[in-house]
C-alpha cells in the first residue's frame, strides 16, 4: 500500500515531462516564424511558460491574421472556427500586453480538445501543397468521387511534392497519414486485396499549413466545414477545390436532407477559396452561379475553371476481347439513388420484356438505406416475376471490368450529374451508351457513341433501349463513333488539374528568417 502513491507520482511526473516537451515543440514551431534562433534558444532555456508568454505578447503586438491563426492552431492543436478565431484576435487586440498569455490559455480551454492532446506535436509546413484525402484514406469505398481522387492524388504523389493529410476528428485538425492510409489513397488495388485494417497512425503528427496551398478534392464532412472556412478566410493559405457538382442544392429533392445541409456548410469554404476546378463545364456553371451571388456579401469568390475528367480505359480493359454471345446485357453503373433514374430503367425494361424482347439488366454500385428503400422493393417484384435483374453492391474492379466487356450497352439516363464517369469509361472501350441529352453527359456525348434521350421521358428511355436492343447496325455505328473519340488519360487530367489549381498560385514561399515587424 505504501508504494502505490510513489508510483503514481512518478507516472504523473513522467507524463508532465512529456507534455512539457510537447508544448515546447509546438512553441518552437511558432517561434521559428517570430524570433531569431538566438532568442528561441534563450526562451527554450527559460521553459514553456516563459516561451508561451513571449509568443502571446508578440502575436498581440503584430496583429497579423496569418501569424495569429498559426499560433492559435499550433498552441491548441485544433483548427478554430471563424467564431473562435474572431474572438481570439479581438481579445488579443484589446488585452493589455501582460494579459496576452491569459487569452491564449482561455483559447486552449475553449477548444476543449481534452487532455489526450496535451502531448500532441505539430509540424508547421511552409510553401507546401497540402491535400485533404480524409475519406479515401479512411474508407475502402471506390466509386465516383473516390475514384477521381485516388486516380489523381496517386499521380501527384509520384510526380509532385504534396503532403496528403487526414483529420484528427477529436481536434478537427490535419494530421499525417499512416502507411496503411497512404497506400489506400495511392495504391487502392493493392490495399483492397488485403484484409481491412483501420490503419490509424500510432503517433499523431498534426500538420499546420503556413503560406501553403490547401487542396480540397471532395466535399468534407459537416464538422470539418467550419474549421476549413476559417482557414480559407484568415490563415493566409490558399484554399483550392476540386468541384464535382452542386447536386445537393440544385437537385436537393434527389439526395438525403443531411447531404444538402453538409453542402450548404461547404459553400462557406467555397466562398473564401481562391480557385475551383470543376470536373465538367456543366459543374462549372453551377459553381459560377454561386460565385455570382457573392458580391452581395462584398466577396469576389473563387475563380472557376472546368477541367473535364478523362475518357480512358479502366484498368483491365485494354483487351479487345469484349461482348457477350448470350442474352444481351443492359448495364447500369453508379450508386443506386433517385437522381440516377434507375426506376425509369426498370420501367422501360418491363415494357420491353412485355413486348417479347430478351435481355438482362445488371446494376453495379452502392446504395444507402435512404436511397434504396424504393429501388430494392421494385427489383424484388421483378425478380419474383421471373425478370432477369441483378443488383451487385460492393463489387470489385474485376466484376466491373467483366461487366463492361459483357454488356451490349450502358444505360445512364441520369437526372443530374457532375460528370458521369461510367459514360466516359464505357465509351473508352467502344461500348454504346444511352444517356441524358443535357448537362455533363451531353457534353461527354458530343464526340459520338451515344443515344441521347430526355431522362424525364419514360417513352424516350424505352424507345432508346428498344433501338439499341433491336438494331445491330445502330450498335455497330455507335461502336465506330466511340472508337474514333479522342482519348484523354488520367495522366493528362492530373497534369491539367495541377496546373489549374496549383500552377496558378501567386503564393510565395516563406523566407527562412522570421518575419520582421
Short mmCIF file of C-alpha atoms in Angstrom, two decimals:
data_model
loop_
_atom_site.label_atom_id
_atom_site.label_comp_id
_atom_site.label_asym_id
_atom_site.label_seq_id
_atom_site.Cartn_x
_atom_site.Cartn_y
_atom_site.Cartn_z
CA UNK A 1 0.00 0.00 0.00
CA UNK A 2 2.81 2.40 0.84
CA UNK A 3 4.39 2.07 -2.65
CA UNK A 4 1.30 2.97 -4.69
CA UNK A 5 1.34 6.77 -4.14
CA UNK A 6 5.04 6.91 -5.08
CA UNK A 7 4.47 5.01 -8.34
CA UNK A 8 1.51 7.20 -9.18
CA UNK A 9 3.54 10.33 -8.50
CA UNK A 10 6.38 9.06 -10.69
CA UNK A 11 3.95 8.34 -13.53
CA UNK A 12 2.40 11.77 -13.20
CA UNK A 13 5.84 13.38 -13.22
CA UNK A 14 6.82 11.46 -16.35
CA UNK A 15 3.60 12.47 -18.10
CA UNK A 16 4.21 16.07 -17.11
CA UNK A 17 7.68 15.98 -18.63
CA UNK A 18 6.31 14.54 -21.89
CA UNK A 19 3.65 17.23 -22.08
CA UNK A 20 6.10 20.00 -21.30
CA UNK A 21 8.41 18.77 -24.05
CA UNK A 22 5.46 18.59 -26.46
CA UNK A 23 4.43 22.13 -25.58
CA UNK A 24 7.96 23.37 -26.16
CA UNK A 25 7.98 21.61 -29.53
CA UNK A 26 4.73 23.33 -30.52
CA UNK A 27 6.01 26.71 -29.32
CA UNK A 28 9.16 26.21 -31.37
CA UNK A 29 7.02 25.79 -34.48
CA UNK A 30 5.51 29.22 -33.79
CA UNK A 31 8.76 30.75 -32.59
CA UNK A 32 10.51 29.93 -35.85
CA UNK A 33 8.16 32.39 -37.56
CA UNK A 34 8.62 35.10 -34.91
CA UNK A 35 12.08 35.05 -33.36
CA UNK A 36 15.73 34.62 -34.25
CA UNK A 37 17.48 31.37 -33.36
CA UNK A 38 19.39 33.13 -30.59
CA UNK A 39 16.21 34.37 -28.95
CA UNK A 40 14.49 31.00 -29.34
CA UNK A 41 17.39 29.29 -27.58
CA UNK A 42 17.11 31.70 -24.69
CA UNK A 43 13.36 31.13 -24.43
CA UNK A 44 13.77 27.34 -24.53
CA UNK A 45 16.18 27.57 -21.63
CA UNK A 46 13.64 29.51 -19.57
CA UNK A 47 10.85 26.97 -20.06
CA UNK A 48 7.45 26.57 -21.71
CA UNK A 49 5.66 29.14 -19.55
CA UNK A 50 8.00 31.99 -20.38
CA UNK A 51 8.16 30.92 -24.03
CA UNK A 52 4.35 30.95 -24.33
CA UNK A 53 4.16 34.36 -22.66
CA UNK A 54 6.62 35.81 -25.17
CA UNK A 55 4.75 34.23 -28.10
CA UNK A 56 1.46 35.64 -26.81
CA UNK A 57 2.90 39.13 -26.43
CA UNK A 58 4.46 39.02 -29.91
CA UNK A 59 1.28 37.82 -31.60
CA UNK A 60 -0.72 40.52 -29.81
CA UNK A 61 1.78 43.14 -30.97
CA UNK A 62 1.84 42.10 -34.62
CA UNK A 63 -1.93 41.84 -35.21
CA UNK A 64 -1.32 39.67 -38.27
CA UNK A 65 -4.12 37.23 -39.10
CA UNK A 66 -1.77 34.68 -40.71
CA UNK A 67 0.52 34.51 -37.70
CA UNK A 68 -2.37 34.67 -35.25
CA UNK A 69 -4.03 31.67 -36.92
CA UNK A 70 -0.81 29.63 -36.98
CA UNK A 71 -0.09 30.47 -33.35
CA UNK A 72 -3.59 29.55 -32.20
CA UNK A 73 -3.56 26.24 -34.09
CA UNK A 74 -0.05 25.30 -33.00
CA UNK A 75 -0.80 26.05 -29.36
CA UNK A 76 -4.19 24.31 -29.17
CA UNK A 77 -3.59 21.55 -31.77
CA UNK A 78 -7.04 22.37 -33.14
CA UNK A 79 -8.27 24.35 -36.14
CA UNK A 80 -10.60 27.14 -34.98
CA UNK A 81 -13.96 28.04 -36.42
CA UNK A 82 -14.44 31.61 -37.62
CA UNK A 83 -16.31 32.44 -34.42
CA UNK A 84 -13.45 31.27 -32.20
CA UNK A 85 -10.81 32.97 -34.31
CA UNK A 86 -12.71 36.29 -34.33
CA UNK A 87 -12.99 36.18 -30.54
CA UNK A 88 -9.31 35.31 -30.15
CA UNK A 89 -7.86 38.07 -32.34
CA UNK A 90 -10.23 40.70 -30.92
CA UNK A 91 -9.48 39.67 -27.35
CA UNK A 92 -5.74 39.90 -28.04
CA UNK A 93 -6.13 43.33 -29.60
CA UNK A 94 -8.00 44.68 -26.57
CA UNK A 95 -5.96 42.94 -23.87
CA UNK A 96 -3.07 44.66 -22.08
CA UNK A 97 0.30 43.20 -23.03
CA UNK A 98 0.62 41.36 -19.73
CA UNK A 99 -2.78 39.68 -20.29
CA UNK A 100 -1.96 38.19 -23.70
CA UNK A 101 -0.94 34.89 -22.07
CA UNK A 102 -4.34 34.65 -20.39
CA UNK A 103 -6.08 34.97 -23.79
CA UNK A 104 -4.03 32.06 -25.14
CA UNK A 105 -4.88 29.92 -22.14
CA UNK A 106 -8.56 30.74 -22.44
CA UNK A 107 -8.45 29.81 -26.13
CA UNK A 108 -6.99 26.46 -25.13
CA UNK A 109 -9.86 25.96 -22.74
CA UNK A 110 -12.44 26.94 -25.36
CA UNK A 111 -11.17 24.44 -27.92
CA UNK A 112 -11.88 21.67 -25.40
CA UNK A 113 -9.54 19.26 -27.17
CA UNK A 114 -9.10 17.26 -23.98
CA UNK A 115 -6.06 16.01 -22.09
CA UNK A 116 -5.31 13.42 -24.77
CA UNK A 117 -3.97 16.20 -26.97
CA UNK A 118 -1.71 17.85 -24.42
CA UNK A 119 1.19 15.72 -25.64
CA UNK A 120 0.46 16.40 -29.31
CA UNK A 121 3.27 17.50 -31.59
CA UNK A 122 2.70 19.77 -34.56
CA UNK A 123 4.53 20.43 -37.80
CA UNK A 124 4.18 23.80 -39.48
CA UNK A 125 4.66 23.22 -43.22
CA UNK A 126 5.58 26.25 -45.30
CA UNK A 127 5.16 26.62 -49.05
CA UNK A 128 3.63 23.14 -49.26
CA UNK A 129 0.71 21.63 -51.16
CA UNK A 130 -1.48 20.02 -48.50
CA UNK A 131 -4.11 17.64 -49.91
CA UNK A 132 -7.08 16.63 -47.76
CA UNK A 133 -7.69 12.93 -48.52
CA UNK A 134 -9.53 12.08 -45.32
CA UNK A 135 -12.32 9.94 -46.79
CA UNK A 136 -10.31 7.80 -49.24
CA UNK A 137 -7.61 7.35 -46.58
CA UNK A 138 -10.10 6.02 -44.03
CA UNK A 139 -12.51 4.05 -46.25
CA UNK A 140 -12.32 1.41 -48.97
CA UNK A 141 -15.28 2.85 -50.93
CA UNK A 142 -14.07 3.43 -54.50
CA UNK A 143 -16.77 4.73 -56.82
CA UNK A 144 -17.34 8.13 -58.40
CA UNK A 145 -15.62 10.86 -56.42
CA UNK A 146 -13.28 8.43 -54.65
CA UNK A 147 -12.05 7.01 -57.95
CA UNK A 148 -11.29 10.51 -59.21
CA UNK A 149 -9.43 11.47 -56.03
CA UNK A 150 -7.35 8.28 -55.97
CA UNK A 151 -6.50 8.38 -59.68
CA UNK A 152 -5.38 11.99 -59.34
CA UNK A 153 -3.61 12.04 -55.98
CA UNK A 154 -1.70 8.83 -56.74
CA UNK A 155 -0.12 10.55 -59.73
CA UNK A 156 0.66 13.73 -57.81
CA UNK A 157 2.18 11.68 -55.02
CA UNK A 158 4.58 10.10 -57.52
CA UNK A 159 5.41 13.22 -59.54
CA UNK A 160 4.91 16.26 -57.29
CA UNK A 161 5.71 17.27 -53.73
CA UNK A 162 2.48 17.01 -51.74
CA UNK A 163 1.51 16.50 -48.12
CA UNK A 164 -1.54 14.19 -48.05
CA UNK A 165 -3.46 14.55 -44.79
CA UNK A 166 -6.47 13.23 -42.91
CA UNK A 167 -8.36 14.76 -40.00
CA UNK A 168 -7.93 14.22 -36.28
CA UNK A 169 -11.65 14.17 -35.60
CA UNK A 170 -11.43 14.93 -31.88
CA UNK A 171 -9.44 18.09 -32.52
CA UNK A 172 -10.60 18.83 -36.08
CA UNK A 173 -7.03 19.23 -37.30
CA UNK A 174 -4.96 17.88 -40.18
CA UNK A 175 -2.53 15.05 -39.49
CA UNK A 176 -0.08 12.94 -41.45
CA UNK A 177 -1.30 9.64 -42.89
CA UNK A 178 -0.23 6.24 -41.66
CA UNK A 179 1.43 3.87 -44.14
CA UNK A 180 -1.81 1.89 -44.47
CA UNK A 181 -3.84 5.04 -45.15
CA UNK A 182 -1.30 6.29 -47.65
CA UNK A 183 -1.48 3.04 -49.60
CA UNK A 184 -5.28 3.16 -49.53
CA UNK A 185 -5.09 6.50 -51.35
CA UNK A 186 -2.25 5.98 -53.84
CA UNK A 187 -2.46 2.20 -54.43
CA UNK A 188 -6.06 1.23 -53.78
CA UNK A 189 -5.90 -2.03 -55.75
CA UNK A 190 -3.14 -3.44 -53.54
CA UNK A 191 -4.87 -2.20 -50.41
CA UNK A 192 -8.20 -3.76 -51.41
CA UNK A 193 -6.64 -7.21 -51.79
CA UNK A 194 -5.71 -7.34 -48.10
CA UNK A 195 -7.90 -7.76 -45.04
CA UNK A 196 -9.34 -4.49 -43.80
CA UNK A 197 -7.33 -2.52 -41.24
CA UNK A 198 -8.29 0.89 -39.88
CA UNK A 199 -4.67 1.98 -40.14
CA UNK A 200 -4.79 4.82 -37.61
CA UNK A 201 -1.25 6.13 -37.01
CA UNK A 202 0.47 5.11 -33.79
CA UNK A 203 1.80 8.64 -33.31
CA UNK A 204 -0.39 11.57 -34.35
CA UNK A 205 1.53 14.24 -36.22
CA UNK A 206 -0.56 17.40 -36.54
CA UNK A 207 0.02 19.41 -39.72
CA UNK A 208 -0.34 23.21 -39.72
CA UNK A 209 -0.07 24.80 -43.19
CA UNK A 210 1.52 28.23 -43.43
CA UNK A 211 1.67 30.20 -46.68
CA UNK A 212 0.77 26.96 -48.37
CA UNK A 213 -1.90 25.66 -50.72
CA UNK A 214 -4.63 23.53 -49.16
CA UNK A 215 -6.38 21.41 -51.77
CA UNK A 216 -9.85 20.01 -51.01
CA UNK A 217 -10.71 17.31 -53.60
CA UNK A 218 -14.20 16.45 -52.33
CA UNK A 219 -16.94 17.79 -50.07
CA UNK A 220 -15.69 17.48 -46.47
CA UNK A 221 -17.68 16.21 -43.52
CA UNK A 222 -20.15 18.60 -41.91
CA UNK A 223 -17.94 19.22 -38.84
CA UNK A 224 -14.88 19.98 -40.96
CA UNK A 225 -16.52 22.81 -42.91
CA UNK A 226 -16.33 25.37 -40.08
CA UNK A 227 -12.59 25.00 -39.45
CA UNK A 228 -11.88 24.92 -43.19
CA UNK A 229 -13.90 28.09 -43.76
CA UNK A 230 -11.84 29.87 -41.09
CA UNK A 231 -8.63 28.52 -42.61
CA UNK A 232 -9.66 29.84 -46.02
CA UNK A 233 -10.65 33.25 -44.67
CA UNK A 234 -7.93 34.02 -42.14
CA UNK A 235 -4.88 31.77 -42.35
CA UNK A 236 -3.20 33.25 -45.41
CA UNK A 237 -3.12 29.84 -47.04
CA UNK A 238 -4.70 29.46 -50.47
CA UNK A 239 -7.61 27.03 -50.45
CA UNK A 240 -8.30 25.42 -53.83
CA UNK A 241 -11.12 23.00 -54.55
CA UNK A 242 -11.94 20.20 -56.95
CA UNK A 243 -15.65 20.78 -57.58
CA UNK A 244 -17.62 17.71 -58.61
CA UNK A 245 -21.16 19.12 -58.65
CA UNK A 246 -23.72 21.16 -56.73
CA UNK A 247 -26.35 18.41 -56.80
CA UNK A 248 -27.19 18.64 -53.06
CA UNK A 249 -28.58 22.16 -53.57
CA UNK A 250 -29.56 22.22 -57.25
CA UNK A 251 -31.30 18.84 -57.05
CA UNK A 252 -31.90 18.71 -53.31
CA UNK A 253 -35.02 16.59 -53.81
CA UNK A 254 -32.86 13.69 -55.02
CA UNK A 255 -30.47 13.43 -52.05
CA UNK A 256 -30.86 12.84 -48.30
CA UNK A 257 -31.52 16.08 -46.37
CA UNK A 258 -28.26 15.77 -44.45
CA UNK A 259 -26.32 15.90 -47.73
CA UNK A 260 -27.90 19.25 -48.54
CA UNK A 261 -27.02 20.59 -45.09
CA UNK A 262 -23.43 19.40 -45.48
CA UNK A 263 -23.06 21.01 -48.91
CA UNK A 264 -24.53 24.31 -47.76
CA UNK A 265 -21.91 24.39 -45.00
CA UNK A 266 -19.26 23.55 -47.59
CA UNK A 267 -20.24 26.68 -49.53
CA UNK A 268 -18.84 28.71 -46.62
CA UNK A 269 -15.46 27.23 -47.59
CA UNK A 270 -16.00 27.75 -51.31
CA UNK A 271 -16.72 31.47 -50.99
CA UNK A 272 -13.31 32.08 -49.39
CA UNK A 273 -11.39 29.77 -51.75
CA UNK A 274 -9.03 31.05 -54.44
CA UNK A 275 -9.81 28.61 -57.24
CA UNK A 276 -12.32 25.89 -58.08
CA UNK A 277 -11.61 23.43 -60.88
CA UNK A 278 -14.73 21.51 -61.85
CA UNK A 279 -14.99 18.07 -63.45
CA UNK A 280 -17.15 19.37 -66.30
CA UNK A 281 -18.38 22.56 -67.95
CA UNK A 282 -21.84 21.82 -66.54
CA UNK A 283 -20.48 21.71 -62.99
CA UNK A 284 -18.60 24.95 -63.65
CA UNK A 285 -21.91 26.67 -64.43
CA UNK A 286 -23.26 25.56 -61.05
CA UNK A 287 -20.29 26.84 -59.05
CA UNK A 288 -20.08 30.01 -61.13
CA UNK A 289 -23.73 30.70 -60.34
CA UNK A 290 -22.89 30.64 -56.64
CA UNK A 291 -19.87 32.88 -57.15
CA UNK A 292 -22.02 35.42 -59.00
CA UNK A 293 -24.14 35.80 -55.87
CA UNK A 294 -21.19 36.60 -53.58
CA UNK A 295 -20.85 40.34 -54.35
CA UNK A 296 -23.98 40.71 -52.22
CA UNK A 297 -21.66 39.86 -49.29
CA UNK A 298 -18.83 42.04 -50.56
CA UNK A 299 -16.89 38.99 -51.73
CA UNK A 300 -15.43 38.19 -55.14
CA UNK A 301 -15.28 34.43 -54.59
CA UNK A 302 -13.02 31.93 -56.32
CA UNK A 303 -12.07 31.72 -59.97
CA UNK A 304 -13.95 28.79 -61.53
CA UNK A 305 -12.47 26.80 -64.41
CA UNK A 306 -13.64 23.50 -65.92
CA UNK A 307 -11.08 20.70 -66.19
CA UNK A 308 -13.14 17.81 -67.62
CA UNK A 309 -12.42 14.30 -66.44
CA UNK A 310 -10.60 11.98 -68.85
CA UNK A 311 -12.01 9.38 -71.18
CA UNK A 312 -9.63 6.49 -70.62
CA UNK A 313 -9.87 2.73 -70.49
CA UNK A 314 -10.49 1.48 -66.94
CA UNK A 315 -7.79 -0.79 -65.53
CA UNK A 316 -8.10 -4.26 -67.04
CA UNK A 317 -9.97 -3.14 -70.16
CA UNK A 318 -7.04 -2.93 -72.56
CA UNK A 319 -8.10 -6.10 -74.36
CA UNK A 320 -10.36 -6.14 -77.43
CA UNK A 321 -12.00 -9.30 -76.06
CA UNK A 322 -15.39 -7.75 -75.38
CA UNK A 323 -19.01 -8.65 -75.88
CA UNK A 324 -21.39 -11.46 -74.98
CA UNK A 325 -22.84 -14.08 -77.31
CA UNK A 326 -25.64 -14.95 -74.91
CA UNK A 327 -28.68 -12.96 -73.79
CA UNK A 328 -27.85 -9.23 -74.26
CA UNK A 329 -26.83 -7.40 -71.11
CA UNK A 330 -28.02 -3.86 -70.35
CA UNK A 331 -25.58 -2.46 -67.80
CA UNK A 332 -26.22 0.32 -65.26
CA UNK A 333 -23.19 1.56 -63.30
CA UNK A 334 -23.49 4.06 -60.47
CA UNK A 335 -24.83 4.50 -56.97
CA UNK A 336 -28.44 3.45 -56.64
CA UNK A 337 -30.03 6.76 -55.70
CA UNK A 338 -33.05 8.61 -57.11
CA UNK A 339 -31.19 11.00 -59.42
CA UNK A 340 -29.65 8.06 -61.30
CA UNK A 341 -33.17 7.34 -62.58
CA UNK A 342 -32.91 3.58 -62.20
CA UNK A 343 -36.63 3.18 -61.62
CA UNK A 344 -37.17 4.57 -65.12
CA UNK A 345 -34.76 1.97 -66.50
CA UNK A 346 -36.68 -0.79 -64.72
CA UNK A 347 -39.95 0.57 -66.10
CA UNK A 348 -38.60 0.66 -69.65
CA UNK A 349 -37.20 -2.84 -69.23
CA UNK A 350 -40.58 -4.19 -68.12
CA UNK A 351 -42.29 -2.57 -71.12
CA UNK A 352 -39.77 -4.18 -73.46
CA UNK A 353 -39.95 -7.58 -71.77
CA UNK A 354 -43.71 -7.49 -72.27
CA UNK A 355 -43.06 -6.78 -75.95
CA UNK A 356 -41.12 -10.03 -76.09
CA UNK A 357 -37.54 -8.74 -76.16
CA UNK A 358 -34.93 -10.91 -74.44
CA UNK A 359 -32.22 -9.18 -72.41
CA UNK A 360 -30.80 -8.90 -68.90
CA UNK A 361 -30.31 -5.86 -66.66
CA UNK A 362 -27.41 -5.55 -64.22
CA UNK A 363 -26.93 -2.72 -61.71
CA UNK A 364 -23.46 -2.18 -60.21
CA UNK A 365 -22.99 0.39 -57.45
CA UNK A 366 -23.53 1.17 -53.82
CA UNK A 367 -26.61 2.41 -52.01
CA UNK A 368 -27.50 3.70 -48.57
CA UNK A 369 -30.79 2.93 -46.78
CA UNK A 370 -32.32 6.25 -47.82
CA UNK A 371 -31.55 5.62 -51.48
CA UNK A 372 -32.63 2.01 -51.95
CA UNK A 373 -35.84 1.96 -49.91
CA UNK A 374 -37.89 2.32 -53.12
CA UNK A 375 -35.47 0.76 -55.59
CA UNK A 376 -34.98 -2.56 -53.79
CA UNK A 377 -38.69 -3.45 -53.44
CA UNK A 378 -39.20 -2.84 -57.17
CA UNK A 379 -36.27 -5.12 -58.01
CA UNK A 380 -37.68 -7.83 -55.75
CA UNK A 381 -41.04 -7.58 -57.53
CA UNK A 382 -39.42 -8.04 -60.92
CA UNK A 383 -37.21 -10.92 -59.79
CA UNK A 384 -40.23 -12.64 -58.23
CA UNK A 385 -41.96 -12.31 -61.61
CA UNK A 386 -39.02 -14.05 -63.27
CA UNK A 387 -37.37 -10.99 -64.77
CA UNK A 388 -33.54 -11.21 -65.17
CA UNK A 389 -32.43 -8.33 -62.95
CA UNK A 390 -29.18 -8.33 -60.94
CA UNK A 391 -28.02 -5.83 -58.32
CA UNK A 392 -24.33 -6.05 -57.38
CA UNK A 393 -23.19 -3.97 -54.42
CA UNK A 394 -19.63 -3.91 -53.18
CA UNK A 395 -18.41 -5.30 -56.50
CA UNK A 396 -14.68 -5.03 -57.10
CA UNK A 397 -12.97 -3.76 -60.23
CA UNK A 398 -12.74 -7.26 -61.70
CA UNK A 399 -16.54 -7.54 -61.70
CA UNK A 400 -16.89 -4.05 -63.16
CA UNK A 401 -14.39 -4.81 -65.92
CA UNK A 402 -16.09 -8.11 -66.78
CA UNK A 403 -19.46 -6.37 -66.94
CA UNK A 404 -18.23 -3.64 -69.27
CA UNK A 405 -16.86 -6.35 -71.54
CA UNK A 406 -20.08 -8.34 -71.45
CA UNK A 407 -22.61 -5.54 -71.95
CA UNK A 408 -24.40 -4.60 -75.17
CA UNK A 409 -24.76 -1.02 -73.97
CA UNK A 410 -24.68 1.14 -70.85
CA UNK A 411 -27.96 2.73 -69.69
CA UNK A 412 -27.24 6.00 -67.87
CA UNK A 413 -30.33 8.26 -68.04
CA UNK A 414 -29.30 10.33 -65.01
CA UNK A 415 -31.34 13.35 -63.99
CA UNK A 416 -28.29 15.30 -62.79
CA UNK A 417 -24.55 14.61 -62.93
CA UNK A 418 -21.40 16.49 -62.13
CA UNK A 419 -19.66 14.47 -64.82
CA UNK A 420 -20.83 10.88 -65.36
CA UNK A 421 -17.67 8.78 -65.13
CA UNK A 422 -19.34 5.49 -66.23
CA UNK A 423 -20.34 7.15 -69.52
CA UNK A 424 -16.73 8.07 -70.22
CA UNK A 425 -15.46 4.64 -69.17
CA UNK A 426 -17.98 2.85 -71.40
CA UNK A 427 -17.20 4.99 -74.43
CA UNK A 428 -13.47 4.49 -73.91
CA UNK A 429 -13.87 0.78 -74.73
CA UNK A 430 -16.33 1.35 -77.56
CA UNK A 431 -19.43 0.46 -75.53
CA UNK A 432 -22.52 2.39 -76.74
CA UNK A 433 -24.32 4.49 -74.14
CA UNK A 434 -27.91 5.59 -73.62
CA UNK A 435 -27.72 8.83 -71.67
CA UNK A 436 -29.26 12.23 -70.97
CA UNK A 437 -29.30 14.93 -73.62
CA UNK A 438 -28.39 17.78 -71.26
CA UNK A 439 -25.72 18.63 -68.72
CA UNK A 440 -22.36 16.95 -68.37
CA UNK A 441 -23.39 13.67 -70.01
CA UNK A 442 -24.43 15.53 -73.16
CA UNK A 443 -21.02 17.21 -73.15
CA UNK A 444 -19.30 13.82 -72.95
CA UNK A 445 -21.52 12.58 -75.81
CA UNK A 446 -20.51 15.39 -78.18
CA UNK A 447 -17.87 13.19 -79.83
CA UNK A 448 -20.31 10.37 -80.55
CA UNK A 449 -21.09 6.86 -79.34
CA UNK A 450 -24.33 7.75 -77.55
CA UNK A 451 -28.09 7.71 -77.96
CA UNK A 452 -29.38 10.84 -76.23
CA UNK A 453 -32.77 10.95 -74.51
CA UNK A 454 -34.81 13.11 -72.17
CA UNK A 455 -34.38 11.36 -68.81
CA UNK A 456 -37.75 12.72 -67.68
CA UNK A 457 -39.50 10.87 -70.53
CA UNK A 458 -40.29 7.19 -69.96
CA UNK A 459 -41.19 6.94 -73.64
CA UNK A 460 -37.80 8.22 -74.84
CA UNK A 461 -35.91 5.92 -72.48
CA UNK A 462 -37.97 2.94 -73.61
CA UNK A 463 -37.58 3.83 -77.28
CA UNK A 464 -33.84 4.33 -76.93
CA UNK A 465 -33.39 0.96 -75.24
CA UNK A 466 -35.59 -0.68 -77.88
CA UNK A 467 -33.48 0.73 -80.71
CA UNK A 468 -30.25 -0.43 -79.10
CA UNK A 469 -31.63 -3.91 -78.39
CA UNK A 470 -33.05 -4.47 -81.87
CA UNK A 471 -30.63 -2.72 -84.23
CA UNK A 472 -27.19 -4.34 -84.68
CA UNK A 473 -26.48 -1.65 -87.28
CA UNK A 474 -27.01 1.10 -84.69
CA UNK A 475 -24.76 -0.71 -82.20
CA UNK A 476 -22.02 -1.07 -84.82
CA UNK A 477 -22.30 2.59 -85.80
CA UNK A 478 -22.07 3.78 -82.19
CA UNK A 479 -19.11 1.49 -81.52
CA UNK A 480 -17.32 3.01 -84.50
CA UNK A 481 -18.07 6.55 -83.26
CA UNK A 482 -16.81 5.67 -79.79
CA UNK A 483 -13.61 4.19 -81.22
CA UNK A 484 -12.91 7.46 -83.04
CA UNK A 485 -13.22 9.61 -79.92
CA UNK A 486 -10.07 11.45 -78.81
CA UNK A 487 -8.51 9.77 -75.80
CA UNK A 488 -7.54 11.81 -72.78
CA UNK A 489 -5.79 9.93 -70.00
CA UNK A 490 -5.68 10.18 -66.22
CA UNK A 491 -2.09 11.34 -66.62
CA UNK A 492 -3.35 14.21 -68.79
CA UNK A 493 -6.07 15.04 -66.29
CA UNK A 494 -3.78 15.01 -63.25
CA UNK A 495 -1.35 17.33 -65.01
CA UNK A 496 -4.07 19.73 -66.21
CA UNK A 497 -5.74 19.81 -62.79
CA UNK A 498 -2.43 20.53 -61.08
CA UNK A 499 -1.80 23.43 -63.46
CA UNK A 500 -5.30 24.81 -62.91
CA UNK A 501 -5.27 24.62 -59.12
CA UNK A 502 -1.61 24.80 -58.13
CA UNK A 503 0.21 26.27 -61.12
CA UNK A 504 -1.78 29.50 -60.96
CA UNK A 505 -0.82 30.27 -57.38
CA UNK A 506 0.90 33.56 -56.66
CA UNK A 507 1.73 32.46 -53.13
CA UNK A 508 5.40 32.94 -52.34
CA UNK A 509 7.28 30.64 -50.04
CA UNK A 510 8.07 31.79 -46.54
CA UNK A 511 11.53 33.23 -46.05
CA UNK A 512 13.87 31.36 -43.77
CA UNK A 513 14.25 34.30 -41.41
CA UNK A 514 11.39 35.32 -39.09
CA UNK A 515 9.03 37.94 -40.47
CA UNK A 516 10.05 41.42 -39.41
CA UNK A 517 7.61 43.93 -37.98
#
